[in-house]
Coordinates of C-alpha atoms in Angstrom, one line a residue:
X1 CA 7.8 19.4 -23.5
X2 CA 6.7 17.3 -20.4
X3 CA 8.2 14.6 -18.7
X4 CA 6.1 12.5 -16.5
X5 CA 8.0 11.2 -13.5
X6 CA 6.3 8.9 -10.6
X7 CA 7.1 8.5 -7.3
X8 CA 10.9 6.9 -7.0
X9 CA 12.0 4.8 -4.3
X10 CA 15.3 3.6 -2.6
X11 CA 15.5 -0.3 -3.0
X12 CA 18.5 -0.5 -0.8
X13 CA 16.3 0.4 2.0
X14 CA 14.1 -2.9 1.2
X15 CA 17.1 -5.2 0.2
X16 CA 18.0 -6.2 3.7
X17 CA 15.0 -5.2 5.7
X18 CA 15.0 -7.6 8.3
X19 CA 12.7 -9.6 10.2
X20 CA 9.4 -8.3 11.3
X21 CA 9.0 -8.0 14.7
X22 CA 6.0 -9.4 14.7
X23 CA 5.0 -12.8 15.3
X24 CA 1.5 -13.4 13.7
X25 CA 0.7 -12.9 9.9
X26 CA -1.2 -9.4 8.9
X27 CA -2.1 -7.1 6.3
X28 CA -0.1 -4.1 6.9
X29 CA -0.9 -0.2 5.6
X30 CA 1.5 2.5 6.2
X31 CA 1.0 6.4 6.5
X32 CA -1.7 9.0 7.7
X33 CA -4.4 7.5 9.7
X34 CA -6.7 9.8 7.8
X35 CA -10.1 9.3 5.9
X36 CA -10.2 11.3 2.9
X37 CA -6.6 11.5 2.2
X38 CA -5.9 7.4 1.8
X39 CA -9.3 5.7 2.7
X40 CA -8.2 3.7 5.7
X41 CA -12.2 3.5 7.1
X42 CA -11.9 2.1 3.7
X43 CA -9.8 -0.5 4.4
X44 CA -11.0 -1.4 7.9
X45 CA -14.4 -1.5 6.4
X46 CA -13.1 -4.1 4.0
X47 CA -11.5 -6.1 6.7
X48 CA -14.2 -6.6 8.4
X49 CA -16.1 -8.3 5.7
X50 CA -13.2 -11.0 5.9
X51 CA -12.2 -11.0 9.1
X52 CA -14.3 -13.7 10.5
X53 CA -13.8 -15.9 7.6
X54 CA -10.2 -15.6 7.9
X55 CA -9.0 -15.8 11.6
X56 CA -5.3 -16.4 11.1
X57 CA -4.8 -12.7 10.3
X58 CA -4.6 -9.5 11.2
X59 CA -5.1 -5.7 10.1
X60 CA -1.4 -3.6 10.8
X61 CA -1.8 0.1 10.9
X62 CA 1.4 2.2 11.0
X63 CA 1.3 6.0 11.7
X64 CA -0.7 8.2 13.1
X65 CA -3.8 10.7 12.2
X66 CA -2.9 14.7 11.2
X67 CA -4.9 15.1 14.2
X68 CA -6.0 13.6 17.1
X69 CA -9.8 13.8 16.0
X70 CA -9.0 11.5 12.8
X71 CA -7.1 9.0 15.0
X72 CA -9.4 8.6 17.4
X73 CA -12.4 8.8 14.3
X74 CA -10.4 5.9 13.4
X75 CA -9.9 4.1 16.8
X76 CA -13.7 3.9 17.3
X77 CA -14.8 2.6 14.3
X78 CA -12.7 -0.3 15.1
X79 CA -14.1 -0.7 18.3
X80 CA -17.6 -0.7 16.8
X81 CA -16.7 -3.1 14.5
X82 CA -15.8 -5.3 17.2
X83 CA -12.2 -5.6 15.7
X84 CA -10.1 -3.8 18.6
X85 CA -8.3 -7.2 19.1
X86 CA -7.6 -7.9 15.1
X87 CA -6.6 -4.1 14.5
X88 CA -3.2 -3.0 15.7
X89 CA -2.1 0.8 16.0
X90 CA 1.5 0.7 16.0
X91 CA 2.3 4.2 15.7
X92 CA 4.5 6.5 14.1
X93 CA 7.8 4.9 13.4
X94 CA 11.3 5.7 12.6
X95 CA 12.3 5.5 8.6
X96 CA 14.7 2.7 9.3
X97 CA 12.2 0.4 11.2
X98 CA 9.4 0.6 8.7
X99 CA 11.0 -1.5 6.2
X100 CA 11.0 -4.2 8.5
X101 CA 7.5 -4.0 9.6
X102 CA 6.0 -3.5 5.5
X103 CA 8.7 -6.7 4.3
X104 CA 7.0 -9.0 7.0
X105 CA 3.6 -8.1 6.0
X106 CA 1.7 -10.8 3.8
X107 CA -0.2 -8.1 1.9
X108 CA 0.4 -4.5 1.9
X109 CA -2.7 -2.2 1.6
X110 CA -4.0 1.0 0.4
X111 CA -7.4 1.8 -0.4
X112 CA -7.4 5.9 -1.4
X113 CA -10.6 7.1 -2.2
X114 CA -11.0 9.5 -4.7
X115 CA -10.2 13.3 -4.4
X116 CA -8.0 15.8 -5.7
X117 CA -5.6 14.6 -3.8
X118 CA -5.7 11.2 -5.6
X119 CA -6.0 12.7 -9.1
X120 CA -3.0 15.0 -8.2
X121 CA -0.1 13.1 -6.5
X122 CA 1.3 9.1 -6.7
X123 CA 1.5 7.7 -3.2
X124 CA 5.7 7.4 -2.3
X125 CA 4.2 4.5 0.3
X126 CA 3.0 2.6 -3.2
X127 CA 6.3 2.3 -4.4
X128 CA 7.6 1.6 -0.7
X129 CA 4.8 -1.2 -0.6
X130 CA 6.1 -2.8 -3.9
X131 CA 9.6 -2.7 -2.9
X132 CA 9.3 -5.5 -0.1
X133 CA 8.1 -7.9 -3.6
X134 CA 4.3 -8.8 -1.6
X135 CA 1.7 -8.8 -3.2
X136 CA -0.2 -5.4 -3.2
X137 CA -3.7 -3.7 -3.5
X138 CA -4.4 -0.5 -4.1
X139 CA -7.4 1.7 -5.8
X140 CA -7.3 3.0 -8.9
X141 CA -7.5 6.6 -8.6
X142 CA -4.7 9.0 -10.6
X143 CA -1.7 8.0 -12.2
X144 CA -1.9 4.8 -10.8
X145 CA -3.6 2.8 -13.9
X146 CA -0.5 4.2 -15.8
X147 CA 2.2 1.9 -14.1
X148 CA 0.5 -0.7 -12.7
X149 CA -1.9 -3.1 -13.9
X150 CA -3.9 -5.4 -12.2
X151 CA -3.6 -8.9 -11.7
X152 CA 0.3 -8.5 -13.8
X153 CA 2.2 -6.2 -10.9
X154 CA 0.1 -5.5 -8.4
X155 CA -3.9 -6.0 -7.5
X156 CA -6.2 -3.0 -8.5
X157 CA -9.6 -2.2 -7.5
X158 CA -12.2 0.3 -7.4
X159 CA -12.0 3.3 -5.1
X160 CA -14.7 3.6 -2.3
X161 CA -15.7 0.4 -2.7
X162 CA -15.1 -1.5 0.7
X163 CA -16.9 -4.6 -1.1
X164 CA -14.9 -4.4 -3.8
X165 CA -11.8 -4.0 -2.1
X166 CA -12.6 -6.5 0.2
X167 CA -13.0 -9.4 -2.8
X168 CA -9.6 -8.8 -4.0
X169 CA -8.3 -8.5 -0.8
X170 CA -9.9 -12.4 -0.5
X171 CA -8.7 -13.2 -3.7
X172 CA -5.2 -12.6 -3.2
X173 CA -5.3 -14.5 0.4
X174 CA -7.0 -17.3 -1.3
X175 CA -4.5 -17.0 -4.3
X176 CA -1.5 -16.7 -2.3
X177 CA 1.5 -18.4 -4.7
X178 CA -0.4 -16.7 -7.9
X179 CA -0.2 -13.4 -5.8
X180 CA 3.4 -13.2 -4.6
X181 CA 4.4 -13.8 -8.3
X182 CA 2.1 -10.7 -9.3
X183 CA 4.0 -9.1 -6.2
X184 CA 7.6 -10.2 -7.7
X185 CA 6.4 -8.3 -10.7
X186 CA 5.7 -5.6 -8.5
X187 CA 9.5 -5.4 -7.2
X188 CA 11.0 -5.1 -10.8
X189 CA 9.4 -2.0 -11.4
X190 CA 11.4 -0.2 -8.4
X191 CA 14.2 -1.2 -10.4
X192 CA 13.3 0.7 -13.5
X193 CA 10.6 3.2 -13.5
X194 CA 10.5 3.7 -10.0
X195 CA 14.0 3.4 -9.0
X196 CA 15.0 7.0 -8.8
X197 CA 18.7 6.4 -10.6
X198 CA 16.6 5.4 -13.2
X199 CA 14.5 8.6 -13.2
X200 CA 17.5 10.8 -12.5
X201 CA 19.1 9.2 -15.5
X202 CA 15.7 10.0 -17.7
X203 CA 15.7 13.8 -16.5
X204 CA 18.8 14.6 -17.1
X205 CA 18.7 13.2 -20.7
X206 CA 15.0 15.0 -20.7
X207 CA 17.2 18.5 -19.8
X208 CA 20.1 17.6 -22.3
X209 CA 17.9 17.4 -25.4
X210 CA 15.6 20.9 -24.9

């Protein structure tokens, strides 16, 4: 027998996050600042096909690369793209800021191409993300598809696809109410399949009946 168990997450962490300490409004992604891992020339690539149309906001990127030549890979393509004044490297951060900083966002982001990586593992920061109740985008690579569907709990697109990622990014800023309902849709399911009592509880009734 096999029981498949996603990524958990502790909602307690997200109930009383605080306010951002940031004062304009951004789309906020939160991890490695890698490219193959989670895509995010991806998702600066997708910005930039928005950004001019849509002035009032920002790109957030929290964390740093697994080395510096991924960071600073990532640093210049921003500068190439002209967008080193819409882009924001925060850094690597503490656990118990973060919540903060993802809550205050008015989309969260994650545009992981496909790899092995992808197929193999579901992104803890995905169930972080849903957590805060925003709406939020991600690919659709690996288990993924399985507990979230697009347009009901969160917004799916294809993987490396910056077009495509950028028309649903557009969509959901143009779509705003519509999208923080799909994103309150989101936040139920940390309190059931991703909420890890709710796992633990499923596990241990998995063990009790082989």
């Amino acid at each position: 027998k096999i029981l498949l168990v996603p990524s958990t997450v502790d909602i307690e962490r997200f109930s009383n996050a605080g306010v951002s300490p940031l004062t304009y409004s951004y789309i906020a992604y939160c991890g490695s600042l890698t490219i193959k891992k989670d895509g995010v020339d991806i998702l600066i690539d997708s910005f930039n096909r928005l950004a001019s149309e849509k002035p009032d906001i920002d790109l957030v990127l929290i964390g740093k690369g697994d080395s510096e030549f991924e960071e600073a890979a990532i640093r210049r393509k921003t500068e190439q793209l002209n967008l080193g004044n819409r882009v924001h490297f925060l850094g690597q951060m503490s656990r118990t800021d973060v919540p903060a900083y993802l809550a205050g966002a008015k989309v969260l982001a994650l545009a992981r191409p496909t790899s092995i990586v992808a197929d193999a593992g579901f992104p803890s920061k995905l169930t972080e993300y849903l957590s805060t109740g925003k709406p939020v985008i991600v690919t659709r690579v690996g288990d993924i598809p399985t507990y979230l569907k697009d347009n009901e709990n969160a917004f799916l697109s294809e993987p490396d696809n910056a077009e495509a990622f950028a028309v649903k990014l557009r969509y959901i800023l143009d779509n705003y109410d519509y999208a923080l309902k799909v994103g309150s849709n989101g936040k139920r399911l940390t309190e059931t399949i991703f909420n890890y009592n709710f796992q633990a509880a499923r596990m241990l009734e998995f063990i009790r009946l082989l």
